[in-house]
Amino acid sequence: MLSVMPPVKTARTEPRRGRPRSEQSRQAILRAVSELVLDRDLSEISMDAVAERAGASKATIYRWWTSKELLVLDALRNEWDTAVPEVTDTGSLSGDLRAVIVPWTRELATKPYGHVIASLIVRAQVDPLFAREYRTHFVGPRRKPARSAFRRAIERGEITRDTDVEAAVDLLYGPFYHRLLHTHAAVTDRFARAILEYVVAAVSASDRAVG
Amino acid sequence: MLSVMPPVKTARTEPRRGRPRSEQSRQAILRAVSELVLDRDLSEISMDAVAERAGASKATIYRWWTSKELLVLDALRNEWDTAVPEVTDTGSLSGDLRAVIVPWTRELATKPYGHVIASLIVRAQVDPLFAREYRTHFVGPRRKPARSAFRRAIERGEITRDTDVEAAVDLLYGPFYHRLLHTHAAVTDRFARAILEYVVAAVSASDRAVG
Amino acid sequence: MLSVMPPVKTARTEPRRGRPRSEQSRQAILRAVSELVLDRDLSEISMDAVAERAGASKATIYRWWTSKELLVLDALRNEWDTAVPEVTDTGSLSGDLRAVIVPWTRELATKPYGHVIASLIVRAQVDPLFAREYRTHFVGPRRKPARSAFRRAIERGEITRDTDVEAAVDLLYGPFYHRLLHTHAAVTDRFARAILEYVVAAVSASDRAVG
Amino acid sequence: MLSVMPPVKTARTEPRRGRPRSEQSRQAILRAVSELVLDRDLSEISMDAVAERAGASKATIYRWWTSKELLVLDALRNEWDTAVPEVTDTGSLSGDLRAVIVPWTRELATKPYGHVIASLIVRAQVDPLFAREYRTHFVGPRRKPARSAFRRAIERGEITRDTDVEAAVDLLYGPFYHRLLHTHAAVTDRFARAILEYVVAAVSASDRAVG
DNA sequence: TCCTAACCGAGACGGTACGTCGCGTCTTAGG
DNA sequence: CCTAAGACGCGACGTACCGTCTCGGTTAGGA
């Protein structure tokens, strides 16, 4: 939770002097951002507006978040972070990938944060520090279970050992992010099923092709 | 809106009185944007900066481009537009897709416009008119030849008639855009080959699965 | 009028390009300051308030006046500068000094700018550039006619040649500024008459003392 | 308000429970202000800066001084308060006034507090409560001995009974404050002698004029 | 020896204003 | 009719201080 914050609170030896940080303020600010971000472009959200809606002062916001993007990142994590479950072994690659993708696409459908993610991606491409933060908290946790699923499939013998796992993960996530960001078509359940089927077929086929 | 496609004659039969538009100014502005956009986020480029670098006045810019994003869009087209070749029939799905993807990925590797595309995507998700423009000039021309390739494969009997072509196109492009935008890994030739192989396998496999 | 302005518009050879400065804006800003300054301390006047009341933007204000004090100085000059008449020779020191002092004290009584002058003095003591500006436009024009009056009195033989004119001028103005700034007592006509009488007696007496 | 005169016991019969006020803190704060005020305008001194330099907390400052101006007033008194001697009767008006003025002008020359006094005057003109405090501690103690000197001169028969004593006091102090605040010229010993001579001449002359 | 009151520092808080920057528009003179 | 120059109203920026408010901790007298 606190890991996005600047000094990363290391070592609690000294007894913490001064007035402690207001948890109420912190929550109010994150909530304000989450709400404002829903119907607006990130660039259309002013820190003044966040401060006013949160009943906080701008100084307080800047004290704890060094940029609007980090603030939004934190707000999104605050909204979502319960939803990164460790994937259980369902016994098949198809089942494992479904268990990863379906809850995520459902979540995406619920809250229209597509444009927010796009904004964060922009920032990540320009600011390396932010990029690291973004990947650590957003991309990494998504890719890991997918990677595990492919690895388990290799262990099981479902797919060949020489499967390019990283490419496979991109093959899986790419199409969803593509629609999410380009909005040329919706991320429906039907689409999810199609992509899952394709991906499983793709990595399995090379098996057959080889064999 | 029309200004994005500069030479498109809009029923211009009469010879237009007054001083004609300065082609020199137009080129200077587009060049200035192309250069500025390389090492900066789109939001970090000010119209004042563009005007100054181009030796133009802001009024001139606003006369011909209604927004910064449309200007950038135009500048990118000005840089790239020779490179949207009509795809020739190579005789196989694999060859057709390769002919679409490989030149494009090579081009992406040359010029680091990933963050610019991300910026345009952000804008497209908030501004429907811009979204239309963006898709017309950037997404559409890419998808069409891919779509044709799959259609031809169906005609040839390489893949089944019930292939979900739109999903297939997303399966193809998604992974590339994913890496381009998230920058978690580079879009290498090796990656391109892997994805192409996977995609072909995916759509072919369902054939076999059905058959 | 323009001399307070930063570049002091030197040489009108080139034909003045770009949109000219808005005289309307300038007047509105000066008027707004003059009004606001009446019932408030200078430190209680925000540039935002001036901008809003003038219907101008802060940027416009800062473009032409580099500090609040210079702005106030200009506003006060705008209000007063008609009132620095060249003193005529009345034939006696007493009459000459009266002609200098009485209109001025009347003006001071009309508009309560005492606290404003105090603010300007503060600034003048800290900022040498401002001090120069302040003395040029406020102190100098007041002292000069008084100095002349004493000089004429010397020529006439009313007072001795070895009169310390600068000290005499301070003897004249000091008491008025003292009451104006310390507000321990009002600057009444009666007070003005008393001081004038004292000053004339003071410089005349040394004559007699010598003779 | 009472805190400005720190040691003044306000009916403190009972011995006061709890931790007593830290004299060390008090001195540190006053010293910090005295130092900071030397090279800066009063408005350029922040309470945060005072607190930091004194090693005190802002809360402590605000507990004992209700405003920055009162704090500065106290700091100045702390620096100067030995220097308000009761004037002795020297036998002549000239001597009495000299005994009042000369030590004071010497003190003014030592420490450049002119701009501080100006700041206090500004505040006094806007805040009546502060004005009272200022006059009680700064203006009053200066005027009283001068007033006495003129009264004694009347008793002695040096000057007429109908001398306007208040105006005379202003005639005496005005020129010094004038130079101190406007800084158009220095307050030298020579200047002090000139003004003293002028003042004595002024009030004496009316005597002769009448007689 | 503990209790309680008043003090102390550190430092976070809600605010207000700052002076600057970028926006998109406008008003000039000139090609 | 177009162009460069540049001033304009507007709104947001990130910072600096304001005066207030918790905190943990210290220093005294009274129980």
PDB file of N, CA and C in Angstrom, chain D residues 7-66:
ATOM      1  N   PRO D   7       7.889  40.098  31.652  1.00  0.00           N
ATOM      2  CA  PRO D   7       7.965  39.810  33.080  1.00  0.00           C
ATOM      3  C   PRO D   7       6.829  40.402  33.877  1.00  0.00           C
ATOM      4  N   VAL D   8       5.960  41.169  33.254  1.00  0.00           N
ATOM      5  CA  VAL D   8       4.885  41.831  33.994  1.00  0.00           C
ATOM      6  C   VAL D   8       3.964  40.813  34.661  1.00  0.00           C
ATOM      7  N   LYS D   9       4.019  40.744  35.952  1.00  0.00           N
ATOM      8  CA  LYS D   9       3.189  39.808  36.716  1.00  0.00           C
ATOM      9  C   LYS D   9       1.728  40.232  36.679  1.00  0.00           C
ATOM     10  N   THR D  10       0.890  39.376  36.214  1.00  0.00           N
ATOM     11  CA  THR D  10      -0.532  39.691  36.213  1.00  0.00           C
ATOM     12  C   THR D  10      -1.196  38.941  37.361  1.00  0.00           C
ATOM     13  N   ALA D  11      -1.037  39.459  38.541  1.00  0.00           N
ATOM     14  CA  ALA D  11      -1.651  38.866  39.734  1.00  0.00           C
ATOM     15  C   ALA D  11      -1.374  37.379  39.814  1.00  0.00           C
ATOM     16  N   ARG D  12      -0.098  37.058  39.837  1.00  0.00           N
ATOM     17  CA  ARG D  12       0.286  35.645  39.833  1.00  0.00           C
ATOM     18  C   ARG D  12       0.694  35.220  41.241  1.00  0.00           C
ATOM     19  N   THR D  13      -0.278  35.270  42.162  1.00  0.00           N
ATOM     20  CA  THR D  13       0.042  34.909  43.546  1.00  0.00           C
ATOM     21  C   THR D  13       0.346  33.422  43.689  1.00  0.00           C
ATOM     22  N   GLU D  14      -0.554  32.600  43.135  1.00  0.00           N
ATOM     23  CA  GLU D  14      -0.347  31.143  43.230  1.00  0.00           C
ATOM     24  C   GLU D  14       0.840  30.731  42.355  1.00  0.00           C
ATOM     25  N   PRO D  15       1.569  29.747  42.768  1.00  0.00           N
ATOM     26  CA  PRO D  15       2.872  29.467  42.150  1.00  0.00           C
ATOM     27  C   PRO D  15       2.828  28.800  40.783  1.00  0.00           C
ATOM     28  N   ARG D  16       1.686  28.636  40.160  1.00  0.00           N
ATOM     29  CA  ARG D  16       1.610  28.091  38.798  1.00  0.00           C
ATOM     30  C   ARG D  16       2.148  26.671  38.719  1.00  0.00           C
ATOM     31  N   ARG D  17       1.230  25.774  38.456  1.00  0.00           N
ATOM     32  CA  ARG D  17       1.641  24.386  38.328  1.00  0.00           C
ATOM     33  C   ARG D  17       2.084  24.095  36.895  1.00  0.00           C
ATOM     34  N   GLY D  18       2.606  22.921  36.695  1.00  0.00           N
ATOM     35  CA  GLY D  18       3.039  22.522  35.361  1.00  0.00           C
ATOM     36  C   GLY D  18       4.407  23.040  35.004  1.00  0.00           C
ATOM     37  N   ARG D  19       4.869  22.623  33.869  1.00  0.00           N
ATOM     38  CA  ARG D  19       6.191  23.027  33.409  1.00  0.00           C
ATOM     39  C   ARG D  19       6.218  24.520  33.152  1.00  0.00           C
ATOM     40  N   PRO D  20       7.191  25.229  33.684  1.00  0.00           N
ATOM     41  CA  PRO D  20       7.229  26.683  33.465  1.00  0.00           C
ATOM     42  C   PRO D  20       7.727  27.011  32.069  1.00  0.00           C
ATOM     43  N   ARG D  21       7.438  28.232  31.654  1.00  0.00           N
ATOM     44  CA  ARG D  21       7.866  28.664  30.333  1.00  0.00           C
ATOM     45  C   ARG D  21       9.396  28.611  30.226  1.00  0.00           C
ATOM     46  N   SER D  22       9.838  28.188  29.069  1.00  0.00           N
ATOM     47  CA  SER D  22      11.275  28.074  28.852  1.00  0.00           C
ATOM     48  C   SER D  22      11.882  29.424  28.488  1.00  0.00           C
ATOM     49  N   GLU D  23      12.667  29.960  29.413  1.00  0.00           N
ATOM     50  CA  GLU D  23      13.327  31.244  29.155  1.00  0.00           C
ATOM     51  C   GLU D  23      14.309  31.102  27.994  1.00  0.00           C
ATOM     52  N   GLN D  24      14.893  29.957  27.880  1.00  0.00           N
ATOM     53  CA  GLN D  24      15.853  29.696  26.806  1.00  0.00           C
ATOM     54  C   GLN D  24      15.179  29.814  25.439  1.00  0.00           C
ATOM     55  N   SER D  25      14.019  29.219  25.335  1.00  0.00           N
ATOM     56  CA  SER D  25      13.230  29.305  24.099  1.00  0.00           C
ATOM     57  C   SER D  25      12.890  30.757  23.777  1.00  0.00           C
ATOM     58  N   ARG D  26      12.437  31.460  24.800  1.00  0.00           N
ATOM     59  CA  ARG D  26      12.041  32.849  24.608  1.00  0.00           C
ATOM     60  C   ARG D  26      13.202  33.669  24.051  1.00  0.00           C
ATOM     61  N   GLN D  27      14.343  33.535  24.671  1.00  0.00           N
ATOM     62  CA  GLN D  27      15.503  34.293  24.214  1.00  0.00           C
ATOM     63  C   GLN D  27      15.911  33.882  22.807  1.00  0.00           C
ATOM     64  N   ALA D  28      15.894  32.590  22.539  1.00  0.00           N
ATOM     65  CA  ALA D  28      16.288  32.085  21.218  1.00  0.00           C
ATOM     66  C   ALA D  28      15.393  32.674  20.133  1.00  0.00           C
ATOM     67  N   ILE D  29      14.104  32.754  20.431  1.00  0.00           N
ATOM     68  CA  ILE D  29      13.147  33.274  19.456  1.00  0.00           C
ATOM     69  C   ILE D  29      13.401  34.764  19.212  1.00  0.00           C
ATOM     70  N   LEU D  30      13.525  35.513  20.315  1.00  0.00           N
ATOM     71  CA  LEU D  30      13.747  36.952  20.165  1.00  0.00           C
ATOM     72  C   LEU D  30      15.054  37.227  19.417  1.00  0.00           C
ATOM     73  N   ARG D  31      16.082  36.452  19.738  1.00  0.00           N
ATOM     74  CA  ARG D  31      17.354  36.646  19.059  1.00  0.00           C
ATOM     75  C   ARG D  31      17.232  36.314  17.564  1.00  0.00           C
ATOM     76  N   ALA D  32      16.536  35.243  17.279  1.00  0.00           N
ATOM     77  CA  ALA D  32      16.347  34.844  15.878  1.00  0.00           C
ATOM     78  C   ALA D  32      15.666  35.956  15.093  1.00  0.00           C
ATOM     79  N   VAL D  33      14.638  36.542  15.694  1.00  0.00           N
ATOM     80  CA  VAL D  33      13.928  37.623  15.012  1.00  0.00           C
ATOM     81  C   VAL D  33      14.847  38.822  14.811  1.00  0.00           C
ATOM     82  N   SER D  34      15.553  39.194  15.849  1.00  0.00           N
ATOM     83  CA  SER D  34      16.449  40.348  15.757  1.00  0.00           C
ATOM     84  C   SER D  34      17.445  40.187  14.627  1.00  0.00           C
ATOM     85  N   GLU D  35      17.952  38.985  14.489  1.00  0.00           N
ATOM     86  CA  GLU D  35      18.933  38.747  13.443  1.00  0.00           C
ATOM     87  C   GLU D  35      18.294  38.750  12.054  1.00  0.00           C
ATOM     88  N   LEU D  36      17.189  38.052  11.951  1.00  0.00           N
ATOM     89  CA  LEU D  36      16.538  37.944  10.646  1.00  0.00           C
ATOM     90  C   LEU D  36      16.066  39.301  10.135  1.00  0.00           C
ATOM     91  N   VAL D  37      15.634  40.132  11.051  1.00  0.00           N
ATOM     92  CA  VAL D  37      15.023  41.404  10.678  1.00  0.00           C
ATOM     93  C   VAL D  37      16.046  42.392  10.122  1.00  0.00           C
ATOM     94  N   LEU D  38      17.306  42.122  10.406  1.00  0.00           N
ATOM     95  CA  LEU D  38      18.340  43.089  10.021  1.00  0.00           C
ATOM     96  C   LEU D  38      18.445  43.302   8.517  1.00  0.00           C
ATOM     97  N   ASP D  39      18.501  42.220   7.770  1.00  0.00           N
ATOM     98  CA  ASP D  39      18.739  42.371   6.332  1.00  0.00           C
ATOM     99  C   ASP D  39      17.514  42.106   5.482  1.00  0.00           C
ATOM    100  N   ARG D  40      16.361  42.004   6.127  1.00  0.00           N
ATOM    101  CA  ARG D  40      15.163  41.684   5.356  1.00  0.00           C
ATOM    102  C   ARG D  40      14.022  42.626   5.703  1.00  0.00           C
ATOM    103  N   ASP D  41      13.103  42.700   4.794  1.00  0.00           N
ATOM    104  CA  ASP D  41      11.830  43.348   5.060  1.00  0.00           C
ATOM    105  C   ASP D  41      11.056  42.440   6.021  1.00  0.00           C
ATOM    106  N   LEU D  42      10.238  43.055   6.848  1.00  0.00           N
ATOM    107  CA  LEU D  42       9.455  42.268   7.800  1.00  0.00           C
ATOM    108  C   LEU D  42       8.583  41.239   7.092  1.00  0.00           C
ATOM    109  N   SER D  43       8.051  41.614   5.940  1.00  0.00           N
ATOM    110  CA  SER D  43       7.181  40.693   5.205  1.00  0.00           C
ATOM    111  C   SER D  43       7.960  39.520   4.622  1.00  0.00           C
ATOM    112  N   GLU D  44       9.253  39.642   4.579  1.00  0.00           N
ATOM    113  CA  GLU D  44      10.069  38.559   4.019  1.00  0.00           C
ATOM    114  C   GLU D  44      10.510  37.561   5.079  1.00  0.00           C
ATOM    115  N   ILE D  45      10.130  37.823   6.311  1.00  0.00           N
ATOM    116  CA  ILE D  45      10.468  36.902   7.395  1.00  0.00           C
ATOM    117  C   ILE D  45       9.278  36.001   7.660  1.00  0.00           C
ATOM    118  N   SER D  46       9.499  34.723   7.515  1.00  0.00           N
ATOM    119  CA  SER D  46       8.407  33.793   7.778  1.00  0.00           C
ATOM    120  C   SER D  46       8.539  33.244   9.194  1.00  0.00           C
ATOM    121  N   MET D  47       7.399  32.940   9.771  1.00  0.00           N
ATOM    122  CA  MET D  47       7.395  32.358  11.098  1.00  0.00           C
ATOM    123  C   MET D  47       8.129  31.018  11.076  1.00  0.00           C
ATOM    124  N   ASP D  48       8.012  30.299   9.989  1.00  0.00           N
ATOM    125  CA  ASP D  48       8.737  29.036   9.852  1.00  0.00           C
ATOM    126  C   ASP D  48      10.237  29.281   9.977  1.00  0.00           C
ATOM    127  N   ALA D  49      10.702  30.337   9.340  1.00  0.00           N
ATOM    128  CA  ALA D  49      12.132  30.641   9.372  1.00  0.00           C
ATOM    129  C   ALA D  49      12.571  30.994  10.796  1.00  0.00           C
ATOM    130  N   VAL D  50      11.749  31.804  11.471  1.00  0.00           N
ATOM    131  CA  VAL D  50      12.071  32.166  12.854  1.00  0.00           C
ATOM    132  C   VAL D  50      12.148  30.907  13.707  1.00  0.00           C
ATOM    133  N   ALA D  51      11.127  30.054  13.563  1.00  0.00           N
ATOM    134  CA  ALA D  51      11.069  28.831  14.361  1.00  0.00           C
ATOM    135  C   ALA D  51      12.301  27.968  14.113  1.00  0.00           C
ATOM    136  N   GLU D  52      12.654  27.812  12.856  1.00  0.00           N
ATOM    137  CA  GLU D  52      13.789  26.962  12.525  1.00  0.00           C
ATOM    138  C   GLU D  52      15.080  27.526  13.116  1.00  0.00           C
ATOM    139  N   ARG D  53      15.280  28.824  12.892  1.00  0.00           N
ATOM    140  CA  ARG D  53      16.519  29.440  13.372  1.00  0.00           C
ATOM    141  C   ARG D  53      16.604  29.397  14.890  1.00  0.00           C
ATOM    142  N   ALA D  54      15.455  29.529  15.553  1.00  0.00           N
ATOM    143  CA  ALA D  54      15.459  29.533  17.018  1.00  0.00           C
ATOM    144  C   ALA D  54      15.468  28.117  17.580  1.00  0.00           C
ATOM    145  N   GLY D  55      15.261  27.131  16.704  1.00  0.00           N
ATOM    146  CA  GLY D  55      15.152  25.761  17.189  1.00  0.00           C
ATOM    147  C   GLY D  55      13.894  25.562  18.017  1.00  0.00           C
ATOM    148  N   ALA D  56      12.893  26.389  17.724  1.00  0.00           N
ATOM    149  CA  ALA D  56      11.628  26.291  18.451  1.00  0.00           C
ATOM    150  C   ALA D  56      10.536  25.821  17.489  1.00  0.00           C
ATOM    151  N   SER D  57       9.396  25.522  18.018  1.00  0.00           N
ATOM    152  CA  SER D  57       8.286  25.148  17.142  1.00  0.00           C
ATOM    153  C   SER D  57       7.369  26.354  16.966  1.00  0.00           C
ATOM    154  N   LYS D  58       6.679  26.376  15.828  1.00  0.00           N
ATOM    155  CA  LYS D  58       5.779  27.502  15.569  1.00  0.00           C
ATOM    156  C   LYS D  58       4.739  27.632  16.666  1.00  0.00           C
ATOM    157  N   ALA D  59       4.267  26.492  17.145  1.00  0.00           N
ATOM    158  CA  ALA D  59       3.236  26.517  18.192  1.00  0.00           C
ATOM    159  C   ALA D  59       3.696  27.328  19.397  1.00  0.00           C
ATOM    160  N   THR D  60       4.932  27.139  19.762  1.00  0.00           N
ATOM    161  CA  THR D  60       5.481  27.873  20.912  1.00  0.00           C
ATOM    162  C   THR D  60       5.472  29.380  20.651  1.00  0.00           C
ATOM    163  N   ILE D  61       5.856  29.769  19.458  1.00  0.00           N
ATOM    164  CA  ILE D  61       5.851  31.195  19.123  1.00  0.00           C
ATOM    165  C   ILE D  61       4.442  31.764  19.232  1.00  0.00           C
ATOM    166  N   TYR D  62       3.504  31.073  18.602  1.00  0.00           N
ATOM    167  CA  TYR D  62       2.143  31.591  18.592  1.00  0.00           C
ATOM    168  C   TYR D  62       1.513  31.564  19.985  1.00  0.00           C
ATOM    169  N   ARG D  63       2.020  30.683  20.857  1.00  0.00           N
ATOM    170  CA  ARG D  63       1.481  30.657  22.212  1.00  0.00           C
ATOM    171  C   ARG D  63       1.772  31.969  22.938  1.00  0.00           C
ATOM    172  N   TRP D  64       2.918  32.584  22.633  1.00  0.00           N
ATOM    173  CA  TRP D  64       3.351  33.742  23.420  1.00  0.00           C
ATOM    174  C   TRP D  64       3.259  35.066  22.679  1.00  0.00           C
ATOM    175  N   TRP D  65       3.235  35.012  21.363  1.00  0.00           N
ATOM    176  CA  TRP D  65       3.084  36.255  20.604  1.00  0.00           C
ATOM    177  C   TRP D  65       1.988  36.060  19.570  1.00  0.00           C
ATOM    178  N   THR D  66       1.024  36.970  19.572  1.00  0.00           N
ATOM    179  CA  THR D  66      -0.137  36.736  18.715  1.00  0.00           C
ATOM    180  C   THR D  66       0.088  37.135  17.269  1.00  0.00           C
TER     181      THR D  66
END
